[in-house]
Amino acid sequence: MERVSPWLKAVNSVLTPAIAGRRKKIDRLLDRAVREAEHRTGSTAHGEEAFVEDMRVLLAGYADIDGLTLTGWVGVQQEVTDRLENRLRIRKLHALSPEIADEPISRPIVVTGVPRTGTTMLQRLLAVPATHRSPLMHELMHADLAHADHVRRAERATDFLGRAVPTFGAVYDMHPQKPDADVWVLPHGIGHLVRAQPPGYVQWMLERDYTPDYRYLKQTLQVLQHGRPRHRWVLRAPAHLWNLGALIKAFPDAQILWTHRDPATALASLCSMTETATGMNSAHTDPAEIGRTWLGLFVTGIERARAARERLPAYAVVDVPYRDLTDDARERLPQLFDHLGAPWGRAQADALDAALASRPTEHKYDLARYGLNEGEVDRALADYKRAYGALL
């Protein structure tokens, strides 16, 4: 299956040699990214040394990727600049208007679960009630008190992805004006690994303290809420599963919805999605490596989430089987909304009908392509399957 556009392959084939020696340029590139972010925001990166150094780790990881393409290298530089800009803008807005820090982010609903378990659909349905609000993709990428040109910037990014990887739309619905995942704000985590597998990044990422990242996410939501009607936030990211402890520190009254699906099926779907996205950033994708990486991450994420859950009151986490979002959705989702104290009416029912009708049918995946089989996945996640088997 052709995952990447022929024109992009041709461009990368011709121009990728120009990024040779990139490892030696990291310091200069990061300094330039900092200056550009400071210029865009009229602010300073002084005091953000830890954030900047973490961006250096990400750049270094990309620089070490075997077969890194021109688009992969240019893309991560742009992402680092954009993330620095967003960080400086949020900090500046809080400094100029200290009352922003008093904005309450009360009882947010947080949708999580390993990737490919229906989290996107669930978040968008929960965003339908007028009393709820989900951050839109462009708001997460470029948070501000006003839209300015941020919508257009997000549109350009998604348009390029659509032309570069035409098959990606069959895997993931990404639109600047739709609710999206919090990883656009959270600077590090598993979200990066869908697009590339930077050497050394996984272990570094797993060992980080994510408390500052979730404090930053809360500050971003406070900016988005300031001066606007206060609604109940509906957040979403599979990445939260790996860091529930840090999330609860920032949002102690959060209602967590944990989606569940047969792990072998979810893993096969995610590996296929990763191979599709990685094709734009690396000329040498190794399906077996993708499989090994994600299986290990599934095990780690689920173990961490279960350990964090044991420290929470029982009512803080609600389990949502994948079938409640598919075959049994019309019966079960109204019950879930009622449990959350959310209204269910014609608007919600129509949104559900539309979501079910638009479920992708073109995405095909095979676990064996990634060097795995169902038995191996079941053994690795045996404890999870024993505890949650009835939900899968």
Short mmCIF file of C-alpha atoms in Angstrom, two decimals:
data_model
loop_
_atom_site.label_atom_id
_atom_site.label_comp_id
_atom_site.label_asym_id
_atom_site.label_seq_id
_atom_site.Cartn_x
_atom_site.Cartn_y
_atom_site.Cartn_z
CA MET A 1 0.00 0.00 0.00
CA GLU A 2 1.34 3.45 -0.96
CA ARG A 3 1.28 5.39 2.28
CA VAL A 4 3.19 8.51 1.16
CA SER A 5 2.54 10.67 -1.91
CA PRO A 6 4.93 10.06 -4.83
CA TRP A 7 5.75 13.78 -5.01
CA LEU A 8 6.85 13.78 -1.36
CA LYS A 9 9.02 10.72 -1.92
CA ALA A 10 10.65 12.46 -4.87
CA VAL A 11 11.29 15.65 -2.89
CA ASN A 12 12.80 13.71 0.01
CA SER A 13 14.91 11.58 -2.31
CA VAL A 14 16.46 14.64 -3.94
CA LEU A 15 16.79 16.97 -0.96
CA THR A 16 17.37 14.74 2.07
CA PRO A 17 21.18 14.68 1.52
CA ALA A 18 21.09 18.38 2.46
CA ILE A 19 20.42 17.48 6.11
CA ALA A 20 23.64 15.48 6.49
CA GLY A 21 25.56 16.55 9.58
CA ARG A 22 22.35 17.58 11.31
CA ARG A 23 23.54 16.32 14.71
CA LYS A 24 26.14 19.08 14.85
CA LYS A 25 23.54 21.75 14.10
CA ILE A 26 21.17 21.07 16.99
CA ASP A 27 22.40 23.86 19.27
CA ARG A 28 22.24 26.45 16.50
CA LEU A 29 18.80 25.30 15.37
CA LEU A 30 17.42 25.36 18.92
CA ASP A 31 18.84 28.85 19.52
CA ARG A 32 17.12 30.00 16.34
CA ALA A 33 13.84 28.40 17.43
CA VAL A 34 14.03 30.21 20.76
CA ARG A 35 14.70 33.57 19.06
CA GLU A 36 11.83 33.06 16.64
CA ALA A 37 9.43 32.13 19.44
CA GLU A 38 10.54 35.16 21.43
CA HIS A 39 10.01 37.40 18.40
CA ARG A 40 6.53 36.04 17.67
CA THR A 41 5.38 36.51 21.25
CA GLY A 42 7.31 39.62 22.25
CA SER A 43 8.45 37.65 25.26
CA THR A 44 11.55 35.98 26.64
CA ALA A 45 12.52 32.35 27.16
CA HIS A 46 14.37 33.27 30.36
CA GLY A 47 13.06 30.93 33.06
CA GLU A 48 12.12 28.24 30.57
CA GLU A 49 15.50 26.55 30.46
CA ALA A 50 14.09 23.12 31.41
CA PHE A 51 11.46 23.31 28.67
CA VAL A 52 14.10 24.31 26.13
CA GLU A 53 16.45 21.52 27.18
CA ASP A 54 13.68 18.97 26.78
CA MET A 55 13.15 20.25 23.23
CA ARG A 56 16.87 19.65 22.68
CA VAL A 57 16.34 15.98 23.58
CA LEU A 58 13.56 15.72 21.01
CA LEU A 59 15.68 17.33 18.29
CA ALA A 60 18.62 15.07 19.12
CA GLY A 61 16.39 12.02 18.97
CA TYR A 62 15.17 12.96 15.50
CA ALA A 63 18.71 13.70 14.36
CA ASP A 64 19.66 10.13 15.24
CA ILE A 65 16.85 8.50 13.25
CA ASP A 66 18.19 6.20 10.57
CA GLY A 67 16.87 7.36 7.22
CA LEU A 68 15.41 10.62 8.52
CA THR A 69 13.89 12.57 5.63
CA LEU A 70 14.02 16.26 4.87
CA THR A 71 10.34 16.63 5.78
CA GLY A 72 10.96 14.83 9.06
CA TRP A 73 13.82 17.13 10.01
CA VAL A 74 12.13 20.34 8.91
CA GLY A 75 8.89 19.23 10.55
CA VAL A 76 10.38 18.63 13.98
CA GLN A 77 12.17 21.99 13.86
CA GLN A 78 8.87 23.71 13.12
CA GLU A 79 7.16 21.79 15.89
CA VAL A 80 9.82 22.80 18.40
CA THR A 81 9.43 26.46 17.39
CA ASP A 82 5.64 26.29 17.62
CA ARG A 83 5.72 24.58 21.01
CA LEU A 84 8.15 27.17 22.35
CA GLU A 85 5.97 29.95 20.99
CA ASN A 86 2.86 28.52 22.63
CA ARG A 87 4.70 28.09 25.92
CA LEU A 88 5.95 31.67 25.94
CA ARG A 89 2.54 33.04 24.93
CA ILE A 90 0.75 31.19 27.75
CA ARG A 91 3.28 32.40 30.30
CA LYS A 92 3.05 35.99 29.03
CA LEU A 93 -0.75 36.03 29.13
CA HIS A 94 -0.73 34.76 32.71
CA ALA A 95 1.81 37.43 33.66
CA LEU A 96 -0.14 40.26 32.01
CA SER A 97 -3.48 39.11 33.46
CA PRO A 98 -2.82 37.34 36.78
CA GLU A 99 -6.55 36.74 37.22
CA ILE A 100 -6.32 34.05 34.54
CA ALA A 101 -4.73 31.78 37.15
CA ASP A 102 -7.97 32.01 39.16
CA GLU A 103 -10.04 30.44 36.38
CA PRO A 104 -11.44 27.19 37.81
CA ILE A 105 -11.15 24.08 35.67
CA SER A 106 -13.86 22.20 37.52
CA ARG A 107 -14.68 18.51 37.21
CA PRO A 108 -13.22 18.02 33.75
CA ILE A 109 -14.12 14.84 31.90
CA VAL A 110 -10.92 13.16 30.72
CA VAL A 111 -11.16 10.49 28.03
CA THR A 112 -8.21 8.11 27.84
CA GLY A 113 -7.24 4.54 27.04
CA VAL A 114 -4.61 2.94 24.86
CA PRO A 115 -4.72 4.38 21.32
CA ARG A 116 -7.30 3.12 18.83
CA THR A 117 -10.00 2.44 21.44
CA GLY A 118 -12.57 5.05 20.40
CA THR A 119 -11.32 8.01 22.44
CA THR A 120 -11.77 10.52 19.60
CA MET A 121 -15.38 9.57 18.98
CA LEU A 122 -16.22 9.63 22.68
CA GLN A 123 -14.67 13.05 23.25
CA ARG A 124 -16.50 14.59 20.31
CA LEU A 125 -19.85 13.18 21.41
CA LEU A 126 -19.30 14.47 24.93
CA ALA A 127 -18.50 17.89 23.48
CA VAL A 128 -21.98 18.21 21.93
CA PRO A 129 -23.97 19.36 25.00
CA ALA A 130 -24.07 23.15 25.37
CA THR A 131 -22.82 22.78 28.95
CA HIS A 132 -19.61 21.08 27.77
CA ARG A 133 -16.56 22.33 25.91
CA SER A 134 -13.63 20.57 24.27
CA PRO A 135 -10.51 22.39 23.12
CA LEU A 136 -10.31 22.53 19.35
CA MET A 137 -7.16 21.48 17.54
CA HIS A 138 -6.18 25.04 16.57
CA GLU A 139 -6.73 26.21 20.16
CA LEU A 140 -4.40 23.55 21.48
CA MET A 141 -1.73 24.24 18.86
CA HIS A 142 -1.83 28.04 19.29
CA ALA A 143 -3.66 28.91 22.50
CA ASP A 144 -4.58 32.58 22.85
CA LEU A 145 -7.29 34.92 24.10
CA ALA A 146 -8.24 35.57 20.47
CA HIS A 147 -8.05 33.44 17.32
CA ALA A 148 -5.82 35.86 15.36
CA ASP A 149 -4.27 33.89 12.49
CA HIS A 150 -3.97 30.67 14.47
CA VAL A 151 -6.79 28.89 12.65
CA ARG A 152 -5.11 29.48 9.29
CA ARG A 153 -1.79 28.20 10.61
CA ALA A 154 -3.41 24.98 11.81
CA GLU A 155 -5.24 24.62 8.49
CA ARG A 156 -1.99 24.89 6.55
CA ALA A 157 -0.44 22.15 8.70
CA THR A 158 -3.34 19.74 8.23
CA ASP A 159 -3.62 20.52 4.51
CA PHE A 160 0.04 19.62 4.03
CA LEU A 161 -0.40 16.36 5.92
CA GLY A 162 -3.42 15.47 3.80
CA ARG A 163 -1.46 15.99 0.58
CA ALA A 164 1.70 14.30 1.85
CA VAL A 165 -0.02 11.22 3.33
CA PRO A 166 -3.40 10.84 1.58
CA THR A 167 -4.19 7.61 3.43
CA PHE A 168 -3.90 9.22 6.87
CA GLY A 169 -7.45 10.56 6.76
CA ALA A 170 -8.75 6.99 6.69
CA VAL A 171 -6.89 6.34 9.94
CA TYR A 172 -7.45 9.52 11.95
CA ASP A 173 -9.83 12.45 11.57
CA MET A 174 -7.81 15.58 12.22
CA HIS A 175 -9.38 19.01 11.64
CA PRO A 176 -8.41 22.42 13.07
CA GLN A 177 -12.01 23.21 14.04
CA LYS A 178 -12.74 19.90 15.78
CA PRO A 179 -11.89 18.77 19.32
CA ASP A 180 -8.51 17.09 19.45
CA ALA A 181 -6.00 15.51 21.79
CA ASP A 182 -4.17 17.34 24.56
CA VAL A 183 -0.84 16.17 23.17
CA TRP A 184 -0.82 19.37 21.10
CA VAL A 185 -0.08 21.09 24.44
CA LEU A 186 1.72 18.36 26.37
CA PRO A 187 5.30 18.71 25.06
CA HIS A 188 6.38 15.07 25.42
CA GLY A 189 4.93 11.60 25.53
CA ILE A 190 3.76 8.76 23.32
CA GLY A 191 2.21 11.12 20.77
CA HIS A 192 5.60 11.72 19.21
CA LEU A 193 6.11 8.00 18.64
CA VAL A 194 3.23 7.74 16.19
CA ARG A 195 5.26 9.79 13.71
CA ALA A 196 8.79 8.59 14.38
CA GLN A 197 10.86 6.38 16.67
CA PRO A 198 13.74 8.60 17.84
CA PRO A 199 16.53 6.46 19.37
CA GLY A 200 16.70 6.84 23.12
CA TYR A 201 13.56 8.92 23.32
CA VAL A 202 11.25 6.20 24.65
CA GLN A 203 13.24 5.51 27.81
CA TRP A 204 13.85 9.21 28.43
CA MET A 205 10.16 9.93 27.94
CA LEU A 206 9.09 7.20 30.36
CA GLU A 207 11.42 8.44 33.08
CA ARG A 208 10.26 12.08 33.03
CA ASP A 209 8.24 13.82 35.73
CA TYR A 210 5.08 14.98 33.94
CA THR A 211 3.78 17.16 36.76
CA PRO A 212 4.96 20.43 35.11
CA ASP A 213 3.43 19.36 31.79
CA TYR A 214 -0.02 18.95 33.32
CA ARG A 215 0.30 22.21 35.20
CA TYR A 216 1.00 23.78 31.80
CA LEU A 217 -2.07 22.06 30.31
CA LYS A 218 -4.20 23.57 33.08
CA GLN A 219 -2.70 27.03 32.43
CA THR A 220 -3.56 26.64 28.76
CA LEU A 221 -7.18 25.75 29.53
CA GLN A 222 -7.38 28.75 31.84
CA VAL A 223 -6.32 31.00 28.97
CA LEU A 224 -8.89 29.44 26.63
CA GLN A 225 -11.60 29.86 29.27
CA HIS A 226 -10.78 33.42 30.35
CA GLY A 227 -13.44 35.92 29.34
CA ARG A 228 -15.72 33.19 27.98
CA PRO A 229 -18.65 31.28 29.51
CA ARG A 230 -17.51 28.53 31.85
CA HIS A 231 -18.45 25.06 30.70
CA ARG A 232 -17.34 21.61 31.75
CA TRP A 233 -14.18 20.71 29.86
CA VAL A 234 -13.99 17.43 27.95
CA LEU A 235 -10.33 16.51 27.46
CA ARG A 236 -8.82 13.59 25.64
CA ALA A 237 -5.51 11.86 25.03
CA PRO A 238 -4.45 8.22 25.13
CA ALA A 239 -1.17 9.61 26.50
CA HIS A 240 -2.92 10.40 29.79
CA LEU A 241 -3.05 6.68 30.55
CA TRP A 242 0.72 6.69 31.08
CA ASN A 243 0.56 9.65 33.49
CA LEU A 244 -2.68 9.48 35.47
CA GLY A 245 -0.86 10.45 38.66
CA ALA A 246 0.39 13.73 37.20
CA LEU A 247 -3.00 14.41 35.63
CA ILE A 248 -4.81 14.00 38.95
CA LYS A 249 -2.37 16.39 40.65
CA ALA A 250 -3.41 19.09 38.17
CA PHE A 251 -7.10 18.12 38.03
CA PRO A 252 -7.94 16.44 41.36
CA ASP A 253 -11.69 16.31 40.66
CA ALA A 254 -11.39 14.93 37.12
CA GLN A 255 -13.81 12.26 35.93
CA ILE A 256 -11.73 9.78 33.97
CA LEU A 257 -13.28 7.64 31.24
CA TRP A 258 -11.06 4.65 30.41
CA THR A 259 -11.88 3.08 27.06
CA HIS A 260 -11.16 -0.62 26.52
CA ARG A 261 -10.77 -2.76 23.42
CA ASP A 262 -9.16 -6.09 22.62
CA PRO A 263 -5.47 -5.13 22.94
CA ALA A 264 -4.30 -7.20 19.95
CA THR A 265 -6.78 -5.39 17.68
CA ALA A 266 -5.96 -1.95 19.10
CA LEU A 267 -2.23 -2.66 18.79
CA ALA A 268 -2.48 -3.79 15.17
CA SER A 269 -4.46 -0.66 14.28
CA LEU A 270 -1.96 1.61 16.04
CA CYS A 271 1.03 -0.07 14.38
CA SER A 272 -0.57 0.50 10.98
CA MET A 273 -1.26 4.13 11.85
CA THR A 274 2.34 4.55 13.00
CA GLU A 275 3.74 3.02 9.82
CA THR A 276 1.61 5.40 7.76
CA ALA A 277 2.69 8.51 9.67
CA THR A 278 6.33 7.44 9.95
CA GLY A 279 6.63 7.12 6.19
CA MET A 280 6.73 10.90 5.89
CA ASN A 281 9.60 11.24 8.36
CA SER A 282 11.82 8.25 7.68
CA ALA A 283 12.84 6.42 4.53
CA HIS A 284 13.48 3.24 6.51
CA THR A 285 10.50 2.04 8.52
CA ASP A 286 10.85 -1.25 10.35
CA PRO A 287 7.41 -2.79 11.03
CA ALA A 288 8.85 -5.25 13.54
CA GLU A 289 10.44 -2.43 15.52
CA ILE A 290 7.14 -0.55 15.50
CA GLY A 291 5.42 -3.65 16.88
CA ARG A 292 7.99 -4.23 19.64
CA THR A 293 7.96 -0.58 20.68
CA TRP A 294 4.20 -0.28 20.96
CA LEU A 295 3.70 -3.63 22.68
CA GLY A 296 6.18 -2.57 25.36
CA LEU A 297 4.46 0.79 25.69
CA PHE A 298 1.04 -0.82 25.99
CA VAL A 299 2.30 -2.97 28.86
CA THR A 300 3.91 -0.01 30.62
CA GLY A 301 0.98 2.34 30.14
CA ILE A 302 -1.64 -0.12 31.36
CA GLU A 303 0.44 -1.12 34.39
CA ARG A 304 0.99 2.51 35.35
CA ALA A 305 -2.68 3.35 34.91
CA ARG A 306 -3.82 0.42 37.02
CA ALA A 307 -1.38 1.36 39.79
CA ALA A 308 -2.58 4.99 39.72
CA ARG A 309 -6.21 3.88 39.71
CA GLU A 310 -5.74 1.94 42.95
CA ARG A 311 -4.97 5.24 44.69
CA LEU A 312 -8.17 6.91 43.41
CA PRO A 313 -11.72 6.64 44.72
CA ALA A 314 -13.77 4.12 42.77
CA TYR A 315 -16.06 6.79 41.31
CA ALA A 316 -13.13 8.68 39.71
CA VAL A 317 -12.74 6.19 36.83
CA VAL A 318 -15.48 4.86 34.56
CA ASP A 319 -14.72 1.95 32.23
CA VAL A 320 -16.07 2.25 28.68
CA PRO A 321 -15.94 -0.89 26.52
CA TYR A 322 -15.34 -0.38 22.80
CA ARG A 323 -18.66 -2.07 22.04
CA ASP A 324 -20.40 0.76 23.94
CA LEU A 325 -19.07 3.07 21.23
CA THR A 326 -19.93 0.77 18.33
CA ASP A 327 -22.47 -2.09 18.35
CA ASP A 328 -24.20 -1.14 21.61
CA ALA A 329 -23.70 2.62 21.35
CA ARG A 330 -27.34 3.66 20.96
CA GLU A 331 -28.26 1.83 24.14
CA ARG A 332 -25.19 2.42 26.27
CA LEU A 333 -24.10 5.99 25.54
CA PRO A 334 -27.29 7.61 26.87
CA GLN A 335 -26.66 5.68 30.09
CA LEU A 336 -23.07 6.96 30.23
CA PHE A 337 -24.21 10.54 29.70
CA ASP A 338 -26.74 10.14 32.51
CA HIS A 339 -24.02 8.78 34.80
CA LEU A 340 -21.91 11.86 34.07
CA GLY A 341 -24.82 14.23 34.65
CA ALA A 342 -24.74 15.24 30.98
CA PRO A 343 -27.88 15.76 28.88
CA TRP A 344 -28.86 13.32 26.16
CA GLY A 345 -31.28 14.58 23.53
CA ARG A 346 -31.81 14.87 19.82
CA ALA A 347 -28.51 16.71 19.20
CA GLN A 348 -26.53 13.98 20.93
CA ALA A 349 -28.44 11.18 19.19
CA ASP A 350 -27.93 12.81 15.79
CA ALA A 351 -24.21 13.26 16.51
CA LEU A 352 -23.96 9.57 17.42
CA ASP A 353 -25.74 8.52 14.21
CA ALA A 354 -23.33 10.65 12.18
CA ALA A 355 -20.30 9.26 14.01
CA LEU A 356 -21.39 5.66 13.47
CA ALA A 357 -22.14 6.31 9.80
CA SER A 358 -18.72 7.88 9.20
CA ARG A 359 -16.60 5.23 10.88
CA PRO A 360 -13.60 4.48 8.65
CA THR A 361 -13.88 1.27 6.66
CA GLU A 362 -10.71 1.56 4.56
CA HIS A 363 -8.17 1.08 7.35
CA LYS A 364 -6.81 -2.46 7.07
CA TYR A 365 -4.21 -3.86 9.46
CA ASP A 366 -2.52 -7.15 10.23
CA LEU A 367 -0.71 -7.81 13.51
CA ALA A 368 1.65 -10.31 11.84
CA ARG A 369 3.10 -7.53 9.67
CA TYR A 370 4.57 -6.04 12.86
CA GLY A 371 6.23 -9.24 14.02
CA LEU A 372 3.54 -10.07 16.57
CA ASN A 373 0.69 -12.51 17.08
CA GLU A 374 -2.36 -12.50 19.31
CA GLY A 375 -0.91 -15.10 21.67
CA GLU A 376 2.18 -12.98 22.31
CA VAL A 377 0.08 -9.88 22.97
CA ASP A 378 -2.27 -11.83 25.25
CA ARG A 379 0.66 -13.17 27.29
CA ALA A 380 2.24 -9.74 27.65
CA LEU A 381 -1.06 -8.28 28.85
CA ALA A 382 -2.35 -11.32 30.73
CA ASP A 383 -2.98 -9.43 33.99
CA TYR A 384 -4.93 -6.73 32.18
CA LYS A 385 -7.02 -9.29 30.32
CA ARG A 386 -7.81 -11.15 33.56
CA ALA A 387 -8.92 -7.95 35.26
CA TYR A 388 -10.81 -6.36 32.36
CA GLY A 389 -11.64 -9.29 30.12
CA ALA A 390 -15.38 -8.72 30.40
CA LEU A 391 -14.93 -5.24 28.88
CA LEU A 392 -12.91 -6.34 25.85
#
